[in-house]
Backbone as CSV, one residue per row, in Angstrom:
resi,resn,N_x,N_y,N_z,CA_x,CA_y,CA_z,C_x,C_y,C_z
1,TYR,0.915,-1.243,0.006,0.078,0.146,-0.052,0.884,1.316,-0.045
2,THR,2.152,1.188,0.462,2.927,2.320,0.642,3.748,2.459,-0.670
3,ARG,4.017,1.412,-1.378,4.856,1.550,-2.528,4.198,1.215,-3.910
4,GLY,2.892,1.198,-3.948,2.073,1.087,-5.138,2.073,-0.447,-5.720
5,GLY,2.165,-1.317,-4.688,2.159,-2.664,-5.121,3.062,-3.484,-4.391
6,PHE,3.237,-4.683,-4.741,4.247,-5.781,-4.055,4.872,-6.622,-4.953
7,VAL,5.702,-7.221,-4.564,6.438,-8.409,-5.341,6.133,-9.758,-4.586
8,ASP,5.510,-10.664,-5.313,5.104,-11.801,-4.819,6.272,-12.823,-4.664
9,GLU,5.936,-14.055,-4.149,7.255,-15.070,-3.873,7.842,-15.527,-4.974
10,LEU,7.217,-15.393,-6.216,7.899,-15.591,-7.406,8.758,-14.678,-8.121
11,GLY,8.656,-13.469,-7.435,9.247,-12.341,-8.036,8.521,-11.342,-8.969
12,THR,7.117,-11.745,-9.155,6.270,-10.922,-10.063,5.877,-9.655,-9.292
13,ARG,5.965,-8.577,-9.940,5.482,-7.305,-9.344,4.056,-7.162,-9.617
14,HIS,3.162,-6.789,-8.743,1.607,-6.591,-8.770,1.424,-5.085,-8.350
15,GLU,1.016,-4.379,-9.306,0.616,-3.027,-8.987,-0.501,-2.740,-8.582
16,SER,-0.719,-1.920,-7.471,-2.011,-1.573,-6.828,-2.542,-0.167,-7.284
17,GLY,-1.451,0.655,-7.474,-1.899,1.959,-7.813,-2.048,2.945,-6.636
18,HIS,-1.854,2.250,-5.503,-1.989,3.048,-4.060,-0.595,3.363,-3.693
19,HIS,-0.573,4.557,-3.076,0.719,4.978,-2.309,0.086,5.712,-1.149
20,LEU,-0.144,4.970,-0.134,-0.842,5.514,1.048,0.241,5.676,2.076
21,ASN,-0.079,6.686,2.877,0.874,7.036,4.052,0.181,6.500,5.283
22,ILE,0.412,5.303,5.511,-0.187,4.614,6.743,0.544,5.067,7.945
23,THR,0.011,5.690,8.986,0.755,6.133,10.281,0.540,5.438,11.396
24,VAL,-0.752,4.756,11.553,-1.114,4.022,12.625,-1.748,2.717,12.316
25,TRP,-1.379,1.455,12.836,-1.894,0.285,12.243,-2.280,-0.539,13.443
26,GLU,-3.546,-0.986,13.508,-3.868,-1.770,14.684,-3.687,-3.283,14.201
27,ILE,-3.164,-4.072,15.318,-2.878,-5.448,15.125,-3.974,-6.222,15.664
28,PHE,-4.917,-6.761,14.904,-6.041,-7.551,15.222,-7.122,-6.792,16.114
29,ASN,-8.249,-6.905,15.842,-9.275,-6.346,16.663,-9.798,-7.376,17.606
30,GLU,-9.975,-7.163,18.703,-10.581,-8.137,19.737,-9.973,-9.542,19.630
31,PRO,-8.726,-9.511,19.823,-8.030,-10.653,19.653,-8.427,-11.986,20.439
32,ASP,-8.940,-11.804,21.554,-9.415,-12.950,22.452,-10.802,-13.556,21.923
33,TYR,-11.706,-12.745,21.267,-12.940,-13.402,20.740,-12.958,-13.640,19.225
34,GLU,-12.530,-12.582,18.482,-12.503,-12.844,17.001,-11.429,-13.745,16.531
35,HIS,-10.292,-13.802,17.118,-9.056,-14.566,16.742,-8.673,-15.772,17.618
36,GLY,-9.404,-15.905,18.728,-9.179,-17.091,19.723,-7.906,-17.114,20.394
37,HIS,-7.136,-15.818,20.460,-6.008,-15.749,21.090,-5.929,-15.848,22.634
38,THR,-4.899,-16.259,23.152,-4.505,-16.190,24.510,-3.641,-14.891,24.485
39,VAL,-3.410,-14.348,25.702,-2.548,-13.198,25.729,-1.208,-13.531,25.243
40,GLU,-0.633,-14.761,25.544,0.686,-15.098,25.134,0.743,-15.370,23.620
41,SER,-0.196,-15.846,22.907,-0.210,-16.108,21.496,-0.415,-14.782,20.786
42,TYR,-1.245,-14.012,21.381,-1.448,-12.530,20.620,-0.258,-11.812,20.676
43,THR,0.489,-11.825,21.980,1.751,-11.005,22.027,2.854,-11.459,21.063
44,GLN,2.958,-12.911,20.943,3.916,-13.486,20.012,3.412,-13.013,18.546
45,GLU,2.387,-13.121,18.261,1.870,-12.734,16.806,1.977,-11.210,16.602
46,PHE,1.668,-10.405,17.601,1.815,-8.958,17.510,3.285,-8.700,17.101
47,ASP,4.238,-9.122,17.942,5.561,-8.942,17.832,6.096,-9.283,16.456
48,ALA,5.681,-10.378,15.925,6.052,-11.016,14.565,5.528,-10.118,13.462
49,ILE,4.284,-9.773,13.700,3.580,-8.907,12.605,4.311,-7.573,12.436
50,VAL,4.683,-6.850,13.601,5.177,-5.556,13.711,6.597,-5.881,12.990
51,ALA,7.273,-6.762,13.406,8.662,-7.020,12.961,8.717,-7.094,11.289
52,GLY,7.669,-7.945,10.777,7.466,-8.005,9.447,7.270,-6.858,8.656
53,ILE,6.241,-6.033,9.296,5.872,-4.708,8.583,7.094,-3.791,8.628
54,ARG,7.855,-3.745,9.680,9.083,-2.934,9.783,10.105,-3.219,8.664
55,ARG,10.125,-4.528,8.570,11.170,-5.165,7.645,10.768,-4.860,6.241
56,HIS,9.617,-5.086,5.835,9.306,-4.993,4.543,8.680,-3.677,4.030
57,ALA,8.091,-2.887,4.956,7.220,-1.668,4.544,7.606,-0.500,5.274
58,ASP,8.247,-0.626,6.447,8.516,0.539,7.278,9.882,0.569,7.879
59,PRO,10.905,0.556,7.127,12.239,0.500,7.669,12.551,1.651,8.458
60,GLU,12.031,2.797,8.031,12.275,4.062,8.851,11.615,4.152,10.252
61,ARG,10.625,3.172,10.406,9.858,3.075,11.778,9.052,4.327,11.950
62,ARG,8.265,4.615,10.876,7.277,5.797,10.923,5.834,5.342,11.459
63,ILE,5.548,4.058,11.306,4.257,3.606,11.602,4.171,3.307,13.051
64,LYS,3.112,3.691,13.743,2.884,3.454,15.069,1.822,2.264,15.050
65,PHE,2.076,1.472,16.004,1.142,0.118,16.246,0.242,0.177,17.421
66,VAL,-0.946,-0.035,17.171,-1.930,-0.172,18.341,-2.243,-1.697,18.496
67,GLY,-2.134,-2.055,19.863,-2.490,-3.537,19.947,-3.451,-3.646,21.270
68,MET,-3.833,-4.897,21.315,-4.653,-5.370,22.482,-6.002,-4.515,22.632
69,ASN,-6.799,-4.337,21.488,-8.006,-3.869,21.544,-9.140,-4.864,21.913
70,ASN,-9.298,-5.083,23.301,-10.056,-5.992,23.637,-11.656,-5.640,23.729
71,PRO,-12.586,-6.334,23.643,-13.953,-5.983,23.471,-14.459,-5.400,24.837
72,ASN,-15.266,-4.645,24.917,-15.819,-4.019,26.147,-16.551,-4.949,27.010
73,ILE,-16.889,-6.243,26.568,-17.578,-7.253,27.287,-16.574,-7.980,28.288
74,ASP,-15.334,-7.822,28.014,-14.282,-8.309,28.916,-14.332,-7.640,30.415
75,ASP,-14.272,-8.616,31.519,-14.212,-7.910,32.716,-12.956,-7.237,33.055
76,ARG,-12.841,-6.364,34.020,-11.768,-5.514,34.379,-10.578,-6.395,34.646
77,ASP,-10.566,-7.540,35.415,-9.517,-8.390,35.715,-8.857,-8.892,34.439
78,LYS,-9.645,-9.386,33.513,-9.101,-9.961,32.276,-8.302,-8.829,31.454
79,VAL,-8.993,-7.613,31.377,-8.259,-6.568,30.593,-6.811,-6.264,31.350
80,VAL,-6.926,-6.050,32.652,-5.786,-5.760,33.431,-4.599,-6.794,33.222
81,ALA,-5.017,-8.180,33.215,-4.116,-9.256,33.132,-3.543,-9.176,31.642
82,TRP,-4.381,-8.934,30.735,-3.724,-8.871,29.328,-2.860,-7.739,29.143
83,ALA,-3.314,-6.628,29.840,-2.334,-5.384,29.683,-0.993,-5.416,30.346
84,GLU,-1.027,-6.175,31.495,0.158,-6.342,32.277,1.094,-7.258,31.549
85,TYR,0.677,-8.395,30.932,1.464,-9.187,30.131,1.945,-8.650,28.895
86,PHE,1.083,-8.024,28.221,1.556,-7.461,26.892,2.459,-6.347,27.026
87,LEU,2.303,-5.455,28.111,3.245,-4.335,28.143,4.544,-4.693,28.813
């Protein structure tokens, strides 16, 4: 999205025509319900996704990442436990 397309695993360039300036990126929405994550698996995937985006699309580290957007139906203890582990 930032470079107008991508190169696939076979080396073929695919043009998108988009040159977007993405400044904030959320990693999964409601990871515990929509994606079935535990706090441990979510943290591991969050770190891997951020590293991949940094490596391939944001080497200057301009994008800010938002994580752990848990649903408002979670009780306080669960949200606090996730936040303490994640941070």
